[in-house]
Coordinates of N, CA and C in Angstrom, one line a residue:
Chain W
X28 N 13.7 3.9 -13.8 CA 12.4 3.9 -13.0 C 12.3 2.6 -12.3
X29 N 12.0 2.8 -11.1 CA 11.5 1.3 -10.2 C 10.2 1.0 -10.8
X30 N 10.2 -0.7 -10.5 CA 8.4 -1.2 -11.2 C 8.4 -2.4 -10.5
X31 N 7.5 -3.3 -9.9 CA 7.1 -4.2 -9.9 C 6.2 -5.0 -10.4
X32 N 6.5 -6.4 -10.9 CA 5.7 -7.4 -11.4 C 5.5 -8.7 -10.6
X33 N 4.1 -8.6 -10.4 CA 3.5 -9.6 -9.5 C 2.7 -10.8 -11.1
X34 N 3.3 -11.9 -11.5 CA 3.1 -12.0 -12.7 C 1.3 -12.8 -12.3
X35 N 1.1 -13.1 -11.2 CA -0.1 -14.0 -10.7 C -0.8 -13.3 -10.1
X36 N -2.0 -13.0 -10.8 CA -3.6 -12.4 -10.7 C -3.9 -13.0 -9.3
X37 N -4.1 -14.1 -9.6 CA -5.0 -15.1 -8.6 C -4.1 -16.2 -8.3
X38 N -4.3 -17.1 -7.2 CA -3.4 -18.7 -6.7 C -4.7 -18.4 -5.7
X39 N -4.8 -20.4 -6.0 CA -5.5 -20.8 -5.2 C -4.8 -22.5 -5.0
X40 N -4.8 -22.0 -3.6 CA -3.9 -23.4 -2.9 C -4.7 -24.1 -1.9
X41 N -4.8 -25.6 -1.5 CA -5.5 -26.0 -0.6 C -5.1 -25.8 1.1
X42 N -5.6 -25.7 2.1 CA -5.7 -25.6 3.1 C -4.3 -26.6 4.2
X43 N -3.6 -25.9 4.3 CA -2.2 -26.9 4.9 C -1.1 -27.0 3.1
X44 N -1.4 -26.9 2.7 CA -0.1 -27.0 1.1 C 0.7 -25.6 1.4
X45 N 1.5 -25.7 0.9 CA 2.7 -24.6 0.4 C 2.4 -23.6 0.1
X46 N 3.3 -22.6 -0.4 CA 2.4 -21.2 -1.1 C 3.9 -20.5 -1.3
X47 N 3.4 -20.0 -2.5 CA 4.9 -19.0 -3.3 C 4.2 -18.2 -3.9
X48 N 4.3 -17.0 -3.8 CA 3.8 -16.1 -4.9 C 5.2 -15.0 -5.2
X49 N 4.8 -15.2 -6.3 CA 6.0 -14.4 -6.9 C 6.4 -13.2 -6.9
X50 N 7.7 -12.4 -7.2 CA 7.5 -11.4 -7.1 C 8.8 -10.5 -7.9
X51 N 8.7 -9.6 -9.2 CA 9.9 -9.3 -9.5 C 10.1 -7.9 -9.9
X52 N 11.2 -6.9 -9.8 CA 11.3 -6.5 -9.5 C 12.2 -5.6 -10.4
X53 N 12.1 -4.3 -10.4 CA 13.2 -3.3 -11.5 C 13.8 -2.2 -10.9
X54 N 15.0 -1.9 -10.5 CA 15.3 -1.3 -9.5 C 16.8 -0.9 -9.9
X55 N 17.5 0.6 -9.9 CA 18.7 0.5 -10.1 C 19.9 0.3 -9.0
X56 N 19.8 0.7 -8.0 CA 20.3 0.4 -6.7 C 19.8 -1.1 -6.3
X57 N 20.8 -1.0 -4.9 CA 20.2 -2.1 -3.8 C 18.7 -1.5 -3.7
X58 N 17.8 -2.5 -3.9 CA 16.3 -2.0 -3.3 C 16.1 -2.5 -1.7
X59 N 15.2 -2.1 -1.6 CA 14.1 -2.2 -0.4 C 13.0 -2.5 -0.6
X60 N 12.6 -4.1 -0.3 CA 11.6 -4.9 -0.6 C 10.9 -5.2 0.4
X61 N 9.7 -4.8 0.0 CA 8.7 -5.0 1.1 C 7.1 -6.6 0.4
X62 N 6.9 -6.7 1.4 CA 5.4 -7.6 1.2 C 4.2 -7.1 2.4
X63 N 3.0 -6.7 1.7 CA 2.0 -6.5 2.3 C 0.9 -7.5 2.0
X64 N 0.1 -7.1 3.2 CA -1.2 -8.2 3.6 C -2.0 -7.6 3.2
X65 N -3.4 -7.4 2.9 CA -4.9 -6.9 2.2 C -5.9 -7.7 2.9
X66 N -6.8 -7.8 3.8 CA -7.9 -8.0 4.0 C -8.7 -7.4 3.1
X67 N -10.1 -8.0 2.8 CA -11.1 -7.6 2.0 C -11.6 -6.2 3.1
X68 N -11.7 -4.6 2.2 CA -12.3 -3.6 2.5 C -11.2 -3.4 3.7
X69 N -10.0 -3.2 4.0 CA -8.9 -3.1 4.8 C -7.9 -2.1 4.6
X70 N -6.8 -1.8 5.1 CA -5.7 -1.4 4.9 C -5.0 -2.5 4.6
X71 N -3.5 -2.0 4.0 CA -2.1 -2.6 4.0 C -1.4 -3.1 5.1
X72 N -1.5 -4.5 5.4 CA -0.5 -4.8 6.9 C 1.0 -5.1 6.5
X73 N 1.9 -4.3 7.0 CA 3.2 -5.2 6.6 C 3.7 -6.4 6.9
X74 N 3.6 -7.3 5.9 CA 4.2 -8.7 6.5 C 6.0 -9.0 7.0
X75 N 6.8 -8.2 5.9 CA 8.7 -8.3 5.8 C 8.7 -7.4 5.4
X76 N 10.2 -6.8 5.1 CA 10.8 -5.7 4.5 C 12.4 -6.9 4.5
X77 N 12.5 -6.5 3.6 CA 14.1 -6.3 3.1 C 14.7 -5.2 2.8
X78 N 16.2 -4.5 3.5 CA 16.5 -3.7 3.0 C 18.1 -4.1 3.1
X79 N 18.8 -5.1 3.4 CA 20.1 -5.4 3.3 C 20.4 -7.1 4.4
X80 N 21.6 -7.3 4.3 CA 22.0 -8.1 5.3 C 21.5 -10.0 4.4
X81 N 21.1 -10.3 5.4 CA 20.5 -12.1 5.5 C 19.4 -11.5 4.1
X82 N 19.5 -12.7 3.0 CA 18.7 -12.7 1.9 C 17.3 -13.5 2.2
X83 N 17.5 -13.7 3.2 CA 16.0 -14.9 3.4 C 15.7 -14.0 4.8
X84 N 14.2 -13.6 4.8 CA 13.6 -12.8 5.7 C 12.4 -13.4 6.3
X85 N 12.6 -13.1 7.7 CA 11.3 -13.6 8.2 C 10.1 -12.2 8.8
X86 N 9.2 -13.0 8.3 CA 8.0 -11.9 8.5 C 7.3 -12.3 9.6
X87 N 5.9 -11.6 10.1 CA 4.6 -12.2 10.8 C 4.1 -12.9 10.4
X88 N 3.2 -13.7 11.1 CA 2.3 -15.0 10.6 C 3.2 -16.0 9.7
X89 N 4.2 -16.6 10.3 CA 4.4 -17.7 9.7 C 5.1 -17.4 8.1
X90 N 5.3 -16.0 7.5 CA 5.5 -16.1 6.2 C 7.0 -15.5 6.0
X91 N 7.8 -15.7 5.2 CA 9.0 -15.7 4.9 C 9.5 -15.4 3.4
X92 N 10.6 -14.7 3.0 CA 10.8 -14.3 1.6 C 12.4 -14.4 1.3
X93 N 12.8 -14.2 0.4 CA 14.0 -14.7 -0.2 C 14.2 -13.6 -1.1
X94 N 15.7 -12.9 -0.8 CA 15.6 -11.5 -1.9 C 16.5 -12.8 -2.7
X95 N 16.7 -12.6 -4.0 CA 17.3 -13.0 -4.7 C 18.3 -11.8 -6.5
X96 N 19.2 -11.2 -6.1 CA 19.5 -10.1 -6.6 C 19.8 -10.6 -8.2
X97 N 20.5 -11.7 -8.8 CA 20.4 -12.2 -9.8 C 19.3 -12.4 -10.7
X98 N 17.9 -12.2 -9.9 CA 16.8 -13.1 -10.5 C 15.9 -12.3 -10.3
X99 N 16.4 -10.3 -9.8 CA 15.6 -9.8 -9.6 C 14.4 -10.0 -8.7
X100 N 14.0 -11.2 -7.7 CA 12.9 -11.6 -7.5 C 12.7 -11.4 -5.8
X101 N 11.5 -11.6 -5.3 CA 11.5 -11.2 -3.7 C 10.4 -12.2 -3.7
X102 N 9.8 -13.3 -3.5 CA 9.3 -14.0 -3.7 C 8.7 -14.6 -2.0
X103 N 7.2 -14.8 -1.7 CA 7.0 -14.7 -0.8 C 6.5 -16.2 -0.8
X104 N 6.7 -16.6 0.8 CA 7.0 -18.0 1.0 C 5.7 -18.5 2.4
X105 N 5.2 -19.1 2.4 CA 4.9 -20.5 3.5 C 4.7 -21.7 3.7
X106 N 4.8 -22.7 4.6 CA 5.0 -23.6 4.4 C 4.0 -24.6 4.7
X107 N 3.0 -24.0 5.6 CA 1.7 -24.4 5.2 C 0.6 -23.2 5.2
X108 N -0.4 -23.5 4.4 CA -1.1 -21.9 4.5 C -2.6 -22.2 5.0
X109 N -3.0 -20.9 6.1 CA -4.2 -21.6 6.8 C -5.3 -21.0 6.1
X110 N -6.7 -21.0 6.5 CA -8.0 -20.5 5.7 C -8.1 -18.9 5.7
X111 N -7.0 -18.5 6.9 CA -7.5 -16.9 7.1 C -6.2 -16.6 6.6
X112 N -5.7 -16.8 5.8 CA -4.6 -16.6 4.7 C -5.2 -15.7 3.7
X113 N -6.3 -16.6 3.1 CA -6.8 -16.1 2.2 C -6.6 -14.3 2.3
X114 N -6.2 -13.5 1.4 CA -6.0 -12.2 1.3 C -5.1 -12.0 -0.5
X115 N -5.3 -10.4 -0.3 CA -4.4 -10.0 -1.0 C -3.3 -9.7 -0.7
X116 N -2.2 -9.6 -1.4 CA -0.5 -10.0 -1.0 C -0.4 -8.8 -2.4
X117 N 0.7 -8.0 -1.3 CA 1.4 -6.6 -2.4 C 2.3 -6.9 -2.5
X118 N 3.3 -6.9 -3.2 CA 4.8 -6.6 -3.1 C 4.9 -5.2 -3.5
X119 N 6.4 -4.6 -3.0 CA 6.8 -3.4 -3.2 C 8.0 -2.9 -3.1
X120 N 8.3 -1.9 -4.0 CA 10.1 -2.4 -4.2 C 10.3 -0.8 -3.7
X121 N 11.2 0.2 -2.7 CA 11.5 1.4 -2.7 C 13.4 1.3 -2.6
X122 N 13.5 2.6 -2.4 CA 14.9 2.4 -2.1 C 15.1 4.2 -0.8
X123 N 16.1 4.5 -0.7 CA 16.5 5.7 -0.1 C 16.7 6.2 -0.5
X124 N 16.6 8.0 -0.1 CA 16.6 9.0 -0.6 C 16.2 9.7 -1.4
X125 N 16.4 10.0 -2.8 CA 15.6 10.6 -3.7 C 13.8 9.8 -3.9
X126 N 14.5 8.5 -4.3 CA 13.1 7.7 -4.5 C 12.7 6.6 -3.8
X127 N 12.3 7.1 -2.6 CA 11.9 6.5 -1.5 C 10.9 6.0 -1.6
X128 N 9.8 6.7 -2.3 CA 8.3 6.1 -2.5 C 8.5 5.0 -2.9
X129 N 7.5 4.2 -2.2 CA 7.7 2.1 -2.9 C 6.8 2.6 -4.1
X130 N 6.9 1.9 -5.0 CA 6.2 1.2 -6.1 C 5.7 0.1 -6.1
X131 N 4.3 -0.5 -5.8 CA 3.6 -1.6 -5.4 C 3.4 -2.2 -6.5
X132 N 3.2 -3.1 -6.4 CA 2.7 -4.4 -7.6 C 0.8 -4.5 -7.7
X133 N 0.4 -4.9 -8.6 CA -0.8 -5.0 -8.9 C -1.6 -6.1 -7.9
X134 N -0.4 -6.6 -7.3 CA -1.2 -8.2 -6.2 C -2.0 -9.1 -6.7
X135 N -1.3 -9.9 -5.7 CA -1.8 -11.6 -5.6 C -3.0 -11.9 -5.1
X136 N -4.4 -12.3 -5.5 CA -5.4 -12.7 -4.7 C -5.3 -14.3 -4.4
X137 N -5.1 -14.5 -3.0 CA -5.1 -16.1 -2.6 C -6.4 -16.5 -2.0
X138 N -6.4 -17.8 -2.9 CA -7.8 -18.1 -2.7 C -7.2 -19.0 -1.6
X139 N -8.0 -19.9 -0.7 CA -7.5 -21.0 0.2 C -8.9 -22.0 0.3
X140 N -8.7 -23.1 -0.4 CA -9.9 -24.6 -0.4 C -9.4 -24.8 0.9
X141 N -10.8 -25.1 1.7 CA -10.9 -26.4 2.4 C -10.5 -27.1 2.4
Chain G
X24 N -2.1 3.1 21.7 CA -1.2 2.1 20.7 C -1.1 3.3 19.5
X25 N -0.1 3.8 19.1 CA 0.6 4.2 17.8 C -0.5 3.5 16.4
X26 N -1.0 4.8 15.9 CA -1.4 3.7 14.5 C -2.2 5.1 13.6
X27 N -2.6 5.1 12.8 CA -3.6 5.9 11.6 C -4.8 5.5 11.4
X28 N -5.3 6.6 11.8 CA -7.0 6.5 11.6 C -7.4 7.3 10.4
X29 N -8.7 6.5 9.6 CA -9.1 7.4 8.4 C -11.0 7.2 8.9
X30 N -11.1 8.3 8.7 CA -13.1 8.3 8.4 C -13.5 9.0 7.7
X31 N -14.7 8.8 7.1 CA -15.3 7.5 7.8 C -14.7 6.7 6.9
X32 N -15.4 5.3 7.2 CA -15.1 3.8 6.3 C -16.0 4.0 5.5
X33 N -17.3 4.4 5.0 CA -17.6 4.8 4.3 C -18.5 6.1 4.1
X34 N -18.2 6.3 2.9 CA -18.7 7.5 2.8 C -19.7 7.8 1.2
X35 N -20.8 8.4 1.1 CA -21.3 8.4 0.0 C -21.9 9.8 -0.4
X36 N -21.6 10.3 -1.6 CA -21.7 11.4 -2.3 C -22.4 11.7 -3.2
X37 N -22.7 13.2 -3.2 CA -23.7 13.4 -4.8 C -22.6 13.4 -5.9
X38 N -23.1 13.8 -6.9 CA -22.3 14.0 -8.1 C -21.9 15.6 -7.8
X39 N -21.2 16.5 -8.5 CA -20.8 17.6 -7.9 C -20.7 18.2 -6.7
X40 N -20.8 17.8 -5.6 CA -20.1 17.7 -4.6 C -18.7 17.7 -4.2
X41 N -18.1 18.6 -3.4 CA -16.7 17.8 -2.8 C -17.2 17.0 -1.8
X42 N -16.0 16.5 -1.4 CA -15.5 15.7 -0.1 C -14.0 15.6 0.5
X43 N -14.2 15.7 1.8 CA -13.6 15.8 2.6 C -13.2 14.4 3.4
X44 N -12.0 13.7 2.9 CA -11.6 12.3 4.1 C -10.1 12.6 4.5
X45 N -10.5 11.9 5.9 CA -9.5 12.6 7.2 C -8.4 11.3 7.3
X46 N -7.4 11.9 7.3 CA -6.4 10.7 7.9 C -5.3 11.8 9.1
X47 N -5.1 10.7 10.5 CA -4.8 11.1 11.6 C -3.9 9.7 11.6
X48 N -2.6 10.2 12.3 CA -1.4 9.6 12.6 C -0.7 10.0 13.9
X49 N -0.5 9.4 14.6 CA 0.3 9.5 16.0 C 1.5 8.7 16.1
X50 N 2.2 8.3 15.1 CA 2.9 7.8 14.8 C 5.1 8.7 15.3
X51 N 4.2 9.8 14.8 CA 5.2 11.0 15.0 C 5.9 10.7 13.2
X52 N 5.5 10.4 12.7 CA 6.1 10.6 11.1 C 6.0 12.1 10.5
X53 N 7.0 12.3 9.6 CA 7.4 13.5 9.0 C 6.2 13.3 7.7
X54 N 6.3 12.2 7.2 CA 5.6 11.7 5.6 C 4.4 10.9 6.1
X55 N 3.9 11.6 4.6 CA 2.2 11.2 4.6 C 1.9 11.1 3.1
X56 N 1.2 10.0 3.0 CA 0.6 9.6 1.5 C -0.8 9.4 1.5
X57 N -1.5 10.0 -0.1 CA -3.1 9.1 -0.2 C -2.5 8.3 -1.0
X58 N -3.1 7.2 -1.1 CA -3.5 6.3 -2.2 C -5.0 6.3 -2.7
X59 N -5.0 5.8 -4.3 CA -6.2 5.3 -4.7 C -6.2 4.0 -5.1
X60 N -7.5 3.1 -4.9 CA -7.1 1.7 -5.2 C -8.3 1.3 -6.0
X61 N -8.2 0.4 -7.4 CA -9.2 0.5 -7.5 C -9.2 -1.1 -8.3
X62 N -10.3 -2.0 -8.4 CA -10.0 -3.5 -8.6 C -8.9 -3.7 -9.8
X63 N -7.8 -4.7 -9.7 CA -6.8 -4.6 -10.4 C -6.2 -3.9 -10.9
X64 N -6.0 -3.0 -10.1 CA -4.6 -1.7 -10.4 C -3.9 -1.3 -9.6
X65 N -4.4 -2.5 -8.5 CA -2.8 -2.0 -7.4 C -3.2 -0.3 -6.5
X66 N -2.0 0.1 -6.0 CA -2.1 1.4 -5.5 C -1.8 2.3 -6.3
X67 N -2.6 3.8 -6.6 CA -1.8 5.1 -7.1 C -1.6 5.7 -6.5
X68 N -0.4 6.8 -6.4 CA -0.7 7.3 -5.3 C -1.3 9.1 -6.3
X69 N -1.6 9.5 -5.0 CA -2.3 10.4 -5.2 C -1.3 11.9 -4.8
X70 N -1.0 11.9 -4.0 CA -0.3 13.5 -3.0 C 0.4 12.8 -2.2
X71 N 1.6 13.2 -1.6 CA 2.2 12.8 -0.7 C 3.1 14.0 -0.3
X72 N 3.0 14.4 1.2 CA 3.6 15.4 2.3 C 4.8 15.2 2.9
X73 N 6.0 15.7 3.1 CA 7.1 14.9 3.7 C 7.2 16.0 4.5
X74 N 6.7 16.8 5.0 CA 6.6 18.0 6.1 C 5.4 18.9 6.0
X75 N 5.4 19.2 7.1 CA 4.5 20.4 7.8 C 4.2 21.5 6.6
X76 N 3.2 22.1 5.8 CA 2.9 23.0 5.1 C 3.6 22.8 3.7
X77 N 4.1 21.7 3.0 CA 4.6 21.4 2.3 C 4.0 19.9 1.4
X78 N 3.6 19.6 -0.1 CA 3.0 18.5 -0.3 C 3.1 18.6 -2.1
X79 N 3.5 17.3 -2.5 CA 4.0 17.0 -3.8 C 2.6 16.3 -4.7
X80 N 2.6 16.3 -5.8 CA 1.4 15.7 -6.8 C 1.8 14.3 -6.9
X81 N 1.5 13.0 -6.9 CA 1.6 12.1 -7.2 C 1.2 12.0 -8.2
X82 N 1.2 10.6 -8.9 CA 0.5 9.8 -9.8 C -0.6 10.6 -11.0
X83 N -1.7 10.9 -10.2 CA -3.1 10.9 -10.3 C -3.6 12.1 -9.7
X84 N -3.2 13.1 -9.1 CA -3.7 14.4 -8.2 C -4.6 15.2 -9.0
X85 N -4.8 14.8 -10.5 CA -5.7 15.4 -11.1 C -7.3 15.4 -10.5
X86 N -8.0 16.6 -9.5 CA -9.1 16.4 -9.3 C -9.5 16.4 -7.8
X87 N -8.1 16.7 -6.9 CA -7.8 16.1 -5.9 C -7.0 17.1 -5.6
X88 N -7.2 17.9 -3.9 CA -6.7 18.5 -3.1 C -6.1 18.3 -1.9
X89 N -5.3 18.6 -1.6 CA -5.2 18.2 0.0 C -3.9 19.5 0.9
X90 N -4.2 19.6 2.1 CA -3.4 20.1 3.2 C -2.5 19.7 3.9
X91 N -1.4 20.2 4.7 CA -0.9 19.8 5.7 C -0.5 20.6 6.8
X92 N -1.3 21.1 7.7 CA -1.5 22.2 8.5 C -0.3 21.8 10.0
X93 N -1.0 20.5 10.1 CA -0.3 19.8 11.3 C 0.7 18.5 10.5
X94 N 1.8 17.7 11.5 CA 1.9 16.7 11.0 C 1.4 15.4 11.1
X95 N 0.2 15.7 12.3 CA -0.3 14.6 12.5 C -1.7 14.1 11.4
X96 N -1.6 15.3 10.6 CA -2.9 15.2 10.1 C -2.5 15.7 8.5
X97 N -3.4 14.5 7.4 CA -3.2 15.1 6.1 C -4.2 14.7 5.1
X98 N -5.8 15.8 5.6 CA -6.7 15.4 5.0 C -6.6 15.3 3.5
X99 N -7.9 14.9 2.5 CA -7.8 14.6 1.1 C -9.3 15.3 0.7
X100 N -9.2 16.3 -0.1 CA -10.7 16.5 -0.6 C -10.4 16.3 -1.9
X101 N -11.6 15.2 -2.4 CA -12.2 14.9 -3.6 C -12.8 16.1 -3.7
X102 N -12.6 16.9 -5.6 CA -13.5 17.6 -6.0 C -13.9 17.2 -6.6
X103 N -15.2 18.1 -7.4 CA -16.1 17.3 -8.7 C -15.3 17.8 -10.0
X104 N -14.3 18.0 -9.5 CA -13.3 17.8 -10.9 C -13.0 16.6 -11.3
X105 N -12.8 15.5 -10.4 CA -13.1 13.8 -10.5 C -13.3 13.2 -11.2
X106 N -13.2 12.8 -12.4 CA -14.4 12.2 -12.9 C -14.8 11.1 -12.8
X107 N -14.1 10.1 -12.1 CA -14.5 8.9 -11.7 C -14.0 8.8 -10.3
X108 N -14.6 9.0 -8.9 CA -14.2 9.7 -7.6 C -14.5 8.2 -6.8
X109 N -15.3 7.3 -7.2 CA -15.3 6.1 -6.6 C -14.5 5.2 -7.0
X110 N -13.9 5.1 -5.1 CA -13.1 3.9 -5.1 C -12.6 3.8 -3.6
X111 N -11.3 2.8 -3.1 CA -11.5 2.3 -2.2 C -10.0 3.9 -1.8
X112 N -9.8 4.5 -0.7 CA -9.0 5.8 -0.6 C -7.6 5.4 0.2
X113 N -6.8 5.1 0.3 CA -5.8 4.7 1.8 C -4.7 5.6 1.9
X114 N -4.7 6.0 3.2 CA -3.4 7.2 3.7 C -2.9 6.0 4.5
X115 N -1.2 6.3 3.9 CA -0.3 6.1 4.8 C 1.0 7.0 5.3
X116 N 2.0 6.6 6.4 CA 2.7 7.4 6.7 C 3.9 6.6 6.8
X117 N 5.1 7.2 7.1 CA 6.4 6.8 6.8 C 7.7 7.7 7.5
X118 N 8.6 7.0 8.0 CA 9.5 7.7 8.5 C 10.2 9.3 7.7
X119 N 10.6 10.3 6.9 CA 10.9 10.7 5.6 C 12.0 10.2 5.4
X120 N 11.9 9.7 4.1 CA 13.6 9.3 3.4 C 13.5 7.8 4.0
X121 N 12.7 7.0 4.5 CA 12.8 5.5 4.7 C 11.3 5.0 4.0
X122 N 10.9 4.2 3.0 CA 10.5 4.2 2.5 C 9.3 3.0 3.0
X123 N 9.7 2.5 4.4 CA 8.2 1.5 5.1 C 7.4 2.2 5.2
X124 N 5.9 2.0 4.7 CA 4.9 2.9 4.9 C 3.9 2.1 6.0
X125 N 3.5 2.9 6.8 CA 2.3 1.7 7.5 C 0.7 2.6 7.1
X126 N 0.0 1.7 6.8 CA -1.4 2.4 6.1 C -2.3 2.4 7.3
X127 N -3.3 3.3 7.0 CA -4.6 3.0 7.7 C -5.9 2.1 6.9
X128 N -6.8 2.4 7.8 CA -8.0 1.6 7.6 C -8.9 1.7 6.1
X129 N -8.6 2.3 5.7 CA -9.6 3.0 4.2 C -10.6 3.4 4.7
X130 N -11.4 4.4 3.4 CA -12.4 4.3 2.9 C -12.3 4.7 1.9
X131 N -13.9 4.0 1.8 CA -14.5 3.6 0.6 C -15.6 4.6 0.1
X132 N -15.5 5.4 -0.8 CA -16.4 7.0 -1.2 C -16.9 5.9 -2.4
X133 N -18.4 6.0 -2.5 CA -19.0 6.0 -3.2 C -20.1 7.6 -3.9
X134 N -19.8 7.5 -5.4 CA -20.3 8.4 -6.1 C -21.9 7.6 -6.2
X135 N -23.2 8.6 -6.4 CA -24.2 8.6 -6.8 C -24.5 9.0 -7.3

């Protein structure tokens, strides 16, 4: 069975600093890794998908991920993060065919200081 | 512009009552999903359609009806079989057999 683990409830990072949120993953095949955006009271925006090729992915808004197949992990990346960042962050792991449906992660709430 | 609409955003209910929330896609997608969301639990899903007159139990479907008449459209009725019906609702759609989903707007059913 596919599952994701988002091991960070909450991160709260300052305004211009870095930002990683984690992200891992249980899958028997090659997966298909996705990251979604959450505004408060919102839908899901897709930020990347991974489904083959180049292991370092670039998304919208400035954010970027790294499949890493050894370490299980899809780990989502920027390099500075702005105040309208602040959201919820999904990861989600599917694959083709039979079990196509993603299985989402419990998500990241990013806080962002001034 | 291509995208899914759900209404309303919100919506509020008696106790034994159904309800009826609409999700509309112009997308041209085969597949259609509800989700339920509810604070720290991530998405369940609920039903999901991969064709026209055709629709599988997800997760959670206990309580929970739904149709697929057209493909553009794959309403969700809450019954008062429910027993905890409040929460935040999200339909999304998907190519079938490719597993990107793009969601709509939610709503949010509050029980009274």
């Amino acid at each position: 069975a596919q599952s994701v683990t988002q091991p960070d409830i909450h991160i709260t990072v300052s305004e211009g600093a870095s930002l990683e949120l984690r992200c891992n993953y249980s899958y028997g095949a090659t997966p298909y890794l996705f990251w979604y955006v959450q505004s408060p009271g919102q839908g899901l925006q897709l930020l990347l998908k991974y489904f083959s090729g180049d292991t370092l992915v670039q998304g919208i808004k400035g954010f970027e991920a790294e499949f890493k197949r050894s370490q299980s992990s899809f780990n989502l990346r920027k390099p500075s993060v702005h105040w309208s960042d602040a959201a919820e962050y999904f990861c989600a792991v599917g694959g083709s065919g039979g079990s196509y449906i993603p299985t989402f992660g419990r998500g990241t709430s990013l806080i962002v200081h001034p | 512009d291509g995208g899914i609409t759900q209404s309303p955003k919100y919506l509020f209910r008696k106790e034994g009552q159904n309800v009826t929330l609409s999700c509309e896609q112009n997308l041209n997608h085969d597949a259609m999903y509800w989700y339920r969301q509810d604070p720290g639990q991530g998405l369940r899903l609920i039903y999901y359609s991969q064709i026209v007159n055709d629709f599988q139990k997800g997760d959670i479907a206990e309580g929970y009806s739904v149709s697929r008449e057209k493909k553009e459209s794959f309403p969700l009725t809450v019954t008062s079989a429910q027993k905890n019906p409040t929460a935040f609702y999200l339909c999304a759609s998907s190519i079938s057999g490719i597993p990107t989903q793009y969601f709509g707007p939610g709503t949010r059913l509050t029980v009274l």
